[in-house]
XYZ file of C-alpha atoms in Angstrom:
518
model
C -11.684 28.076 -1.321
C -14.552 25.323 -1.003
C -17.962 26.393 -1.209
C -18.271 30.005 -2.482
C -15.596 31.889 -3.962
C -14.553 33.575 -0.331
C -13.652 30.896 2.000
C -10.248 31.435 2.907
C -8.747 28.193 4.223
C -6.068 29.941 6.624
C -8.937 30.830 8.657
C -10.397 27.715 9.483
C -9.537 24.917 11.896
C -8.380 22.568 8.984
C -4.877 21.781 10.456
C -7.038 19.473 12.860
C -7.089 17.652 9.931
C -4.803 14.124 10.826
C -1.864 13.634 8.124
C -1.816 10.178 8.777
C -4.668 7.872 7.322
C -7.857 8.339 8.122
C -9.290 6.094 10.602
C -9.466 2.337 9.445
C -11.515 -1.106 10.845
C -10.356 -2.545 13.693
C -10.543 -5.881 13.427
C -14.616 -5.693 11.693
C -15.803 -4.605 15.055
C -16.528 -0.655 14.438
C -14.417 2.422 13.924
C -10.740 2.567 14.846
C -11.385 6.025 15.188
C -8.713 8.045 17.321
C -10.192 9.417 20.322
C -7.366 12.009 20.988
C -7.691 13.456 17.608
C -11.509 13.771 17.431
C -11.457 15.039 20.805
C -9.051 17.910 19.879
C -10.974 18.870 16.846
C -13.896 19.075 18.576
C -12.254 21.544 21.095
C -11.307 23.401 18.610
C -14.736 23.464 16.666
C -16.133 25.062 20.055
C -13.299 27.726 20.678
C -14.109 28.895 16.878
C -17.933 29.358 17.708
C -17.036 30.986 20.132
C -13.753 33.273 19.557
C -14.350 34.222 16.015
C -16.425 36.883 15.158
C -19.356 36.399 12.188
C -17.879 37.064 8.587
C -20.662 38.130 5.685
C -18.890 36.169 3.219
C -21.490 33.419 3.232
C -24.384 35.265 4.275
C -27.377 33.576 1.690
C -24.958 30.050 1.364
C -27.495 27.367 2.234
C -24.915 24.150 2.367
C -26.293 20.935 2.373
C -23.844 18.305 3.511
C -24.256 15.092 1.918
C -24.069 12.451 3.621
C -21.766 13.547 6.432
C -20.087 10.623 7.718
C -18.091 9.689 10.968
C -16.876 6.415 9.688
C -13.360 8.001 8.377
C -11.340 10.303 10.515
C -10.683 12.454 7.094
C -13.774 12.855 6.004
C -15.334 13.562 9.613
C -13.019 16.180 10.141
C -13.477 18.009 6.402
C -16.941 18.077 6.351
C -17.458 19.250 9.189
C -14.393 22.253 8.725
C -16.173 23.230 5.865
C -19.816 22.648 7.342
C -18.218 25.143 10.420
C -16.466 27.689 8.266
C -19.956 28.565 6.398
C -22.316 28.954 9.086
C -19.181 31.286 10.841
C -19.670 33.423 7.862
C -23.612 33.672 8.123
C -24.805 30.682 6.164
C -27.286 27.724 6.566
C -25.936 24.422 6.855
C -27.544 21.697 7.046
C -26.482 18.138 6.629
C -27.683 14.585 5.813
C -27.020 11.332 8.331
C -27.475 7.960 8.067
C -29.075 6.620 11.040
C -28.579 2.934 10.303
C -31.291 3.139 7.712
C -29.365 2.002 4.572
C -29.107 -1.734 4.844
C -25.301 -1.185 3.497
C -22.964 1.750 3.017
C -20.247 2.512 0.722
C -17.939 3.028 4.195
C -18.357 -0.539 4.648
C -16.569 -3.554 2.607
C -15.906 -6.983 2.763
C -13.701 -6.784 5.969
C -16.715 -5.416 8.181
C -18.143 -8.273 10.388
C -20.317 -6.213 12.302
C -22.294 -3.618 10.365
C -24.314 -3.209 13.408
C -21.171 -1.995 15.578
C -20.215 0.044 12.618
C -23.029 2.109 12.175
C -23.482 3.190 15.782
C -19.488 4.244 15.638
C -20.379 6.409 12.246
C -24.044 7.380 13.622
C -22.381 8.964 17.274
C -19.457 10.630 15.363
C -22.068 12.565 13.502
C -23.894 13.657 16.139
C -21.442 14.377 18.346
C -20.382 17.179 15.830
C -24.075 18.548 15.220
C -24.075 18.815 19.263
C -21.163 20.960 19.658
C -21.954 22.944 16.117
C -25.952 23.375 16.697
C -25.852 22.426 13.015
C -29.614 20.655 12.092
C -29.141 17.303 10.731
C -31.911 15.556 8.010
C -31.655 11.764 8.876
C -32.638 9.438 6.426
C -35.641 7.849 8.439
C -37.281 11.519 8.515
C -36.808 11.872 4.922
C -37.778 8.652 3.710
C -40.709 6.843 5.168
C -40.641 3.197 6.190
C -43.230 1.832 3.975
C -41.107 3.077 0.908
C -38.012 1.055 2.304
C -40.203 -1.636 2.661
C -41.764 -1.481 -0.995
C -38.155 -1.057 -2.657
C -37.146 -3.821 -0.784
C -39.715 -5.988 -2.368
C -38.376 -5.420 -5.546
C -35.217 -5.756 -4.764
C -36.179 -9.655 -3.588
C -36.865 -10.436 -7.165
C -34.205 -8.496 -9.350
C -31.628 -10.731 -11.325
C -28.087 -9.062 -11.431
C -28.615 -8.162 -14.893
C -31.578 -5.977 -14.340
C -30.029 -4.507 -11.471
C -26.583 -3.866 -12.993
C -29.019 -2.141 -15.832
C -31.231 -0.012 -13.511
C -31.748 3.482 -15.065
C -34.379 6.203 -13.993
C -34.852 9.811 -14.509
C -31.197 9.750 -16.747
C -29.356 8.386 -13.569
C -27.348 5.222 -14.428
C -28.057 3.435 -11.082
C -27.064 0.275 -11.592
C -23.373 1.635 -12.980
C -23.346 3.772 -9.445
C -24.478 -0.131 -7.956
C -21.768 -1.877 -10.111
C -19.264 0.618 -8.796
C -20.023 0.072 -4.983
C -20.299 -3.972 -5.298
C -16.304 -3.600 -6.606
C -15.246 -1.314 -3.652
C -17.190 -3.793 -1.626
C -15.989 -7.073 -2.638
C -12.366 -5.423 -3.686
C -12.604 -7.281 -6.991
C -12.566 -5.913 -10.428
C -15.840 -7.088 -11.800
C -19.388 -8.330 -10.882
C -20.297 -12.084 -10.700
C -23.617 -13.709 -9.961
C -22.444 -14.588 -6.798
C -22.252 -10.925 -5.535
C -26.051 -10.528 -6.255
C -27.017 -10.688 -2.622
C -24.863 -7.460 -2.145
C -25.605 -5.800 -5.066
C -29.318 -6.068 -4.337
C -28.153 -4.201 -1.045
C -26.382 -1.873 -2.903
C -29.769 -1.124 -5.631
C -31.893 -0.477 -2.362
C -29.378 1.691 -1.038
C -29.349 3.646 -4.027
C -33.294 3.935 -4.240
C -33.130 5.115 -0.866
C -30.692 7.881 -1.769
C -32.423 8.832 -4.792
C -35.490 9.725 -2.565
C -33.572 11.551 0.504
C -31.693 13.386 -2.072
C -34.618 14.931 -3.605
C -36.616 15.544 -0.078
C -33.485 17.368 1.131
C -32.939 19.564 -1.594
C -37.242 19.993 -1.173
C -36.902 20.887 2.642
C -33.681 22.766 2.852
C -33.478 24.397 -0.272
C -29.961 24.582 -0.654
C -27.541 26.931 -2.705
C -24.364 24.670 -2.698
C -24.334 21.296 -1.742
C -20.490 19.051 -0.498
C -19.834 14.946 -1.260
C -17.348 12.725 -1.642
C -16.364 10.733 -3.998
C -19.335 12.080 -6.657
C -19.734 8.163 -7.700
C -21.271 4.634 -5.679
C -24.591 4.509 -4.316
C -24.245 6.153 -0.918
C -22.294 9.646 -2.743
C -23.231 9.240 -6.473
C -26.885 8.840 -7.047
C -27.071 12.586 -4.616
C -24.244 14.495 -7.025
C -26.421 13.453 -9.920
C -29.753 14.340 -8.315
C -28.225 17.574 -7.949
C -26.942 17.688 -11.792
C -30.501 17.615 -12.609
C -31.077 19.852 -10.333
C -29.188 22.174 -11.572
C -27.607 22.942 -8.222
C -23.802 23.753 -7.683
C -22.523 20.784 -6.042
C -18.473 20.713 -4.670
C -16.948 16.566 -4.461
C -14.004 16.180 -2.510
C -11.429 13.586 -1.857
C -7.968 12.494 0.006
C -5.123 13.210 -2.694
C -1.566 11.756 -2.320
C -0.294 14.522 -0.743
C -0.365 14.782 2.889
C -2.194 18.173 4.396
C -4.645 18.418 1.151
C -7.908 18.276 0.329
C -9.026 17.634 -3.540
C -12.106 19.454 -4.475
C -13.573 19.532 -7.928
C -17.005 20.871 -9.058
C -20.059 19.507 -10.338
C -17.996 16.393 -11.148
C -16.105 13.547 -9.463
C -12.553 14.182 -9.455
C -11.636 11.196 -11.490
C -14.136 12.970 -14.329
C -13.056 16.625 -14.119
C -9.362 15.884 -14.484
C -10.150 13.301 -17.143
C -12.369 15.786 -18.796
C -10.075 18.719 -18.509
C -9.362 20.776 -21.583
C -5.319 21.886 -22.619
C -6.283 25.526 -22.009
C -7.566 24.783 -18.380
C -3.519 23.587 -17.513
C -1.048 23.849 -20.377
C -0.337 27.339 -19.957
C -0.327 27.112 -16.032
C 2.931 29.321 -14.741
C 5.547 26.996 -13.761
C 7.715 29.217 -11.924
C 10.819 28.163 -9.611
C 9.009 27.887 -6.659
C 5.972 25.191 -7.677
C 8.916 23.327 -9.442
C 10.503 22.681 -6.200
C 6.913 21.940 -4.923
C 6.486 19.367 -7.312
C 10.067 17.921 -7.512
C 10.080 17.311 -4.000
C 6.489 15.862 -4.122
C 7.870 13.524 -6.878
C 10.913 12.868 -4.727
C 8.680 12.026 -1.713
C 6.752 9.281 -3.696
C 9.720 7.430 -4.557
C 11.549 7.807 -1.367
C 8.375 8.276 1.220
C 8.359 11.243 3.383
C 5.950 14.170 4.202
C 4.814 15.002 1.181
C 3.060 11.270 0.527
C 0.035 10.339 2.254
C -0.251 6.836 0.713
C 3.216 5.349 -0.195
C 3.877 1.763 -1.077
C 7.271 1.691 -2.430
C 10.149 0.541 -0.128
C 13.128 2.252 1.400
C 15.584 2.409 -1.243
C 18.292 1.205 1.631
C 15.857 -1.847 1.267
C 15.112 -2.451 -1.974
C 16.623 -5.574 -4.143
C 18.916 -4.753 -7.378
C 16.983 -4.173 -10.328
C 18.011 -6.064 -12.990
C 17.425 -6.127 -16.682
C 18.493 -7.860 -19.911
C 20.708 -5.510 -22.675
C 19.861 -5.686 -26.061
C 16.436 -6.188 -26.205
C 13.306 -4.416 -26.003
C 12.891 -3.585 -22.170
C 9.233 -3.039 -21.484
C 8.189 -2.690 -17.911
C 4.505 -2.537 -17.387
C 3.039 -1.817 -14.087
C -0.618 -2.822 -13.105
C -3.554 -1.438 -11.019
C -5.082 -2.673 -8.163
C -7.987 -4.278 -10.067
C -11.425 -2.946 -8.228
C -9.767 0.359 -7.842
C -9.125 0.845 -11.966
C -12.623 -1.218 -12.792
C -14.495 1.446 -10.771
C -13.579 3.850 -13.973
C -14.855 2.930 -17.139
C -13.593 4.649 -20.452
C -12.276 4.335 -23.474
C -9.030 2.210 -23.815
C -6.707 -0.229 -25.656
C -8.607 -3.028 -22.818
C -11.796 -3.398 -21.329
C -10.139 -3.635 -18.201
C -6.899 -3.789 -16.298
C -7.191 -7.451 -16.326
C -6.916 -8.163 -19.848
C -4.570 -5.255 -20.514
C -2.006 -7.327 -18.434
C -2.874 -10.832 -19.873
C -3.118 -9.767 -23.061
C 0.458 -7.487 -23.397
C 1.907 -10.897 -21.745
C 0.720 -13.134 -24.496
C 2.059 -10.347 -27.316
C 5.257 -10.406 -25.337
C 5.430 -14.123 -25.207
C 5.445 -14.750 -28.874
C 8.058 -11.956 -29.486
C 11.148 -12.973 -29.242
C 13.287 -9.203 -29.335
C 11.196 -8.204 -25.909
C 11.824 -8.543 -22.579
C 8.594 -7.609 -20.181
C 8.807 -6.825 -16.429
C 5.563 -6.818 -15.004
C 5.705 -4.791 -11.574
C 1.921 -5.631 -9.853
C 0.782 -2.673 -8.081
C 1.980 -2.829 -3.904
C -0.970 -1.944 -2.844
C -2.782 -4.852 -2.999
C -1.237 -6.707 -0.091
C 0.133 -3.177 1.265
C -3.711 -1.381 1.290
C -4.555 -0.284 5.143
C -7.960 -0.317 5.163
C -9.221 -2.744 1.393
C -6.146 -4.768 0.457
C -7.128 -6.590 -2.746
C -9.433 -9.786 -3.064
C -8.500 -10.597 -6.772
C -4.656 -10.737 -6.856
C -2.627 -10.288 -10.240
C -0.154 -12.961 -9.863
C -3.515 -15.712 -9.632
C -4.867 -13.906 -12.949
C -1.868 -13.928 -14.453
C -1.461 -17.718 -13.379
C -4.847 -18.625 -14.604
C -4.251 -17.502 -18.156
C -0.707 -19.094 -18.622
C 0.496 -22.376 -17.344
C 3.961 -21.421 -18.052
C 5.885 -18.184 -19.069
C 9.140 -17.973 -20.943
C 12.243 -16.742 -19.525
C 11.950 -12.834 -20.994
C 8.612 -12.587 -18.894
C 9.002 -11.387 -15.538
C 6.586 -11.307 -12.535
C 7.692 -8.695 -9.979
C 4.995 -9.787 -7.097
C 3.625 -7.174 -4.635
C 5.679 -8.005 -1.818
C 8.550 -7.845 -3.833
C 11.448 -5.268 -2.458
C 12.205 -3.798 -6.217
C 11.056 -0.336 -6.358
C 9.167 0.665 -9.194
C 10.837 4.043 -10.115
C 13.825 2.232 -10.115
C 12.536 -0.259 -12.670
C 11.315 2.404 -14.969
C 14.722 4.061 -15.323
C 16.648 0.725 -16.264
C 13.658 0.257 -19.247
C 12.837 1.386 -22.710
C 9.520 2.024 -21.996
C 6.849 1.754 -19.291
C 3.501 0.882 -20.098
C 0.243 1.627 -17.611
C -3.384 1.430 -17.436
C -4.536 3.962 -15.253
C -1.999 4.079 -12.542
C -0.708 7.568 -11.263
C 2.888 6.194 -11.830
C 2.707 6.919 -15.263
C 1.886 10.517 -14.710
C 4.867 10.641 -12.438
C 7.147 9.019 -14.965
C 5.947 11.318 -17.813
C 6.459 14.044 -15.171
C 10.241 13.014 -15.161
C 10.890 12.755 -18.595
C 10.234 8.526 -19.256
C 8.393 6.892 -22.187
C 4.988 6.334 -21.130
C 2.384 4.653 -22.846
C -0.929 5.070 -21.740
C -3.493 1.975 -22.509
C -6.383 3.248 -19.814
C -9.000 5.880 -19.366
C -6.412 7.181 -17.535
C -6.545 10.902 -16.497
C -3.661 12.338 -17.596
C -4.333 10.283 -20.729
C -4.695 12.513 -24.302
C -3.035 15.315 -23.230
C 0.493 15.232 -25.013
C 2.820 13.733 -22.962
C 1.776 10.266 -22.974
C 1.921 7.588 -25.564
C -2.143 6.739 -25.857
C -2.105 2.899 -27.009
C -4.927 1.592 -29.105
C -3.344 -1.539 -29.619
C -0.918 -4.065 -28.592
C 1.083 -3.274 -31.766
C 1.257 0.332 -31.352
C 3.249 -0.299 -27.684
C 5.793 -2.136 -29.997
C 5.542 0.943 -32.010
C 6.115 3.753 -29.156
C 9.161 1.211 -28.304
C 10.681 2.571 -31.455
C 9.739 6.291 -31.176
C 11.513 5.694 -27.610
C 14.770 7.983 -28.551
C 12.709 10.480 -30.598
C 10.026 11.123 -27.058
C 12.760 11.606 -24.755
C 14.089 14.652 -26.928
C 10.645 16.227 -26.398
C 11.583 17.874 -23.461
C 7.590 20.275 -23.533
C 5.914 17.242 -22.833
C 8.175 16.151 -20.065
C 7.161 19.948 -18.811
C 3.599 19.679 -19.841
C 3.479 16.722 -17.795
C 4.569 18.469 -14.572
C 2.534 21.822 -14.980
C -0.391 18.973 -15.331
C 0.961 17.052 -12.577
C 1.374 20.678 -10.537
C -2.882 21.032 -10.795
C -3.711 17.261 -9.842
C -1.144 16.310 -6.998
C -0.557 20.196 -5.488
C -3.104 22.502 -7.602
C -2.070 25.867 -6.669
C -0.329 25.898 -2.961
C -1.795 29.312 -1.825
C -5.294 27.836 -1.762
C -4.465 24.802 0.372
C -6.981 22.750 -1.457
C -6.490 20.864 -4.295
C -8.451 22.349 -7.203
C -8.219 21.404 -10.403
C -7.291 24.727 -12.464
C -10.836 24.726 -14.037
C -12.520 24.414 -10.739
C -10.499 27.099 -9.216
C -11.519 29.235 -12.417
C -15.235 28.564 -11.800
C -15.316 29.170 -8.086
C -13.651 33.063 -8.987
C -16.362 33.401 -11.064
C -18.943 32.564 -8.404
């Protein structure tokens, strides 16, 4: 259940939904978008209008889409599955397109050549599905008028990064929503003054939303309102718009697991599960059957398989020996991908994942009772679609000329796998990674130094400092007797990764809560 409380998923055509990954660049040119696919979906879109008679359930629902996108196979196909299952049931939907108006996107990054070849891919997709659904569509050149584009890009001509990075109107952080889509862009984990070119595309891009947002919610007067992400210029700026608004907004996203659909309310996902209280999940019913869920989910992201959507680890027929020293202090600490963890700012041991890893490496390096593997995250050489532009191993290199013998560099391409690793150590250490909610999840000492979110909730380790991951070293023994947090860390990992199976969606307990009550 998406919008409304009385959406039943079974119903719908969402099995048209690919389990691969969504559709990536090809080669900077446009949309690698697979024809077969989109073709069948369609099909299927028309027998539904057609075959299925007209529920109530959503009779009153006015469901704005915003901004529906044909740029990604995944999110073409969900919002317009959920765009189809409302007006089947007797609502209003309308949706929001980008007609090449925004002079960038946050579907486009570094890798896109042609943003002109792009945009006509994401621009048909979106039409071709308001053709075949006779849904109405709000462009952005009909709801915002050319002189204002012109006037806001006048000022953008003149902004310095700082003021832009600092933009703030109406209680809506804009330039943190701009900061966030210059990372994604560039694939680097901070801002420099050389990005201000792009991040001045980025501010006008987020003006422009800012004033289609409000004209939509004007002209359509929605009841509910469907994004992704719920952060960046293109998606954020709109969720917050309707905060203010006071209007029920739904954010989804593509989980881990293959076949699901993560949906939280009136918050980006990242937020509500960071935000979650103990009551929303600690006393969640772990019964035999989600236990199997989750172990084999858990299996699947150390071994691959079905369950795993995005899986970087390697064959374990493949993988090298992991070895370790006895007799020390085995500390194995495994990165992020840098833009991906800067995106989400919070309280921490580190400002960033950056100088969480320098900085445990330079308190390991004086120590002379530690040995520290650092495993960099596989995903930044292994990414489909954004593979890393800032790479560990050259900010580790920059920092330290030379590293003694008991520090270890595991490199991305490496063929150790990481689960592996964490069961021949002491204790594992992360910023915001998911592994360390998996590791918690099967009983390992994990210490948390992130705005992670899974963070502060009991089964984690929360650093503060460098000495204190010395410290959790010690309480190793003690934390592995605590068998309710191993379990408190599964029931939590049960809501985030499979969040109640009979739904086939993905909520968070909390949102499923507040969409029974609405």
């Amino acid at each position: 259940m998406v919008v409304g409380a009385r959406l039943p998923w079974d119903e719908l055509p969402f099995d048209a939904v690919v389990t691969e990954r969504p559709g990536v660049i090809g080669g900077g040119e446009g949309i690698a978008l697979p024809p077969d696919h989109r073709t069948a979906f369609m099909d299927r879109v028309r027998r539904v209008f057609a075959d299925v008679p007209d529920h109530a359930d959503a009779k009153g629902m006015r469901l704005l889409l915003w901004p529906v996108r044909g740029s990604s196979m995944f999110t073409h196909l969900v919002e317009k599955t959920v765009g189809a299952a409302v007006a089947l049931r007797g609502g209003a939907v309308s949706s929001v397109g980008c007609d090449a108006f925004l002079p960038v996107c946050d579907n486009i990054t570094h890798q896109v050549t042609n943003r002109k070849s792009f945009c006509e891919s994401c621009v048909a997709a979106h039409r071709e599905w308001a053709d075949a659904t006779h849904s109405p569509v709000m462009w952005l050149s009909q709801l915002v008028r050319g002189d204002e584009r012109e006037a806001i890009r006048g000022r953008a001509a003149s902004m310095t990064l700082e003021a832009i990075l600092g933009d703030e109107e109406d209680g809506i952080a804009l330039g943190e929503l701009v900061r966030a889509s210059v990372i994604r862009y560039t694939a680097r984990g901070r801002v420099v003054e050389a990005d201000l070119d792009i991040a001045r595309e980025y501010w006008i891009a987020a003006r422009l939303m800012k004033i289609a947002a409000e004209r939509a919610c004007e002209k359509f007067r929605p009841t509910r309102a469907f994004t992704s992400h719920g952060i960046y210029a293109t998606w954020g700026v709109a969720a917050e718009i309707f905060r203010r608004r006071n209007l029920p907004f739904y954010v989804y996203g593509l989980p881990y697991m293959r076949g699901r659909v993560l949906v939280t309310r009136n918050a980006s996902y990242h937020d509500a599960f960071q935000n979650e209280r103990e009551e929303d999940w600690s006393n969640f019913p772990m019964n035999d059957e989600r236990e199997r869920a989750l172990t084999a989910y858990l299996d699947s992201k150390e071994r691959g398989g079905a369950y795993d959507l995005a899986w970087h680890n390697y064959q374990p027929a493949r993988t090298e020996p992991v070895t370790v020293n006895e007799g020390r202090a085995r500390i194995a600490l495994f990165t992020n991908v840098s833009w991906d963890a800067a995106v989400h700012r919070g309280a921490g041991a580190f400002e960033d994942v950056n100088a969480f890893v320098t900085e445990t490496i330079a308190w390991a390096a004086g120590r002379d009772d530690v040995d520290l593997y650092v495993r960099i995250h596989p995903a930044e050489t292994k990414h489909v679609w954004m593979p890393a532009t800032e790479r560990m191993e050259c900010i580790i290199a920059a920092r330290f000329e030379k590293l003694p013998e008991h520090i270890h560099i595991i490199g991305p391409d490496e063929r150790v796998s990481s689960y592996e690793l964490a069961r021949r150590v002491d204790v594992s250490c992360v910023f915001i990674t998911t592994i360390g909610h998996e590791l918690a999840a099967r009983g390992s000492a994990v210490v948390c130094a992130g705005p992670a979110r899974y963070a502060g909730k009991g089964f984690t380790f929360d650093a503060r400092s460098m000495g204190s991951i010395f410290r959790c070293w010690r309480a190793r023994r003690k934390f592995r007797n605590r068998t309710p947090s191993a379990r408190n860390a599964r029931e939590d990992g049960l809501i985030t990764t499979i969040s109640g199976a009979p739904c086939r969606s993905g909520f968070s307990k909390a949102a499923i809560s507040t969409a029974r009550k609405n």
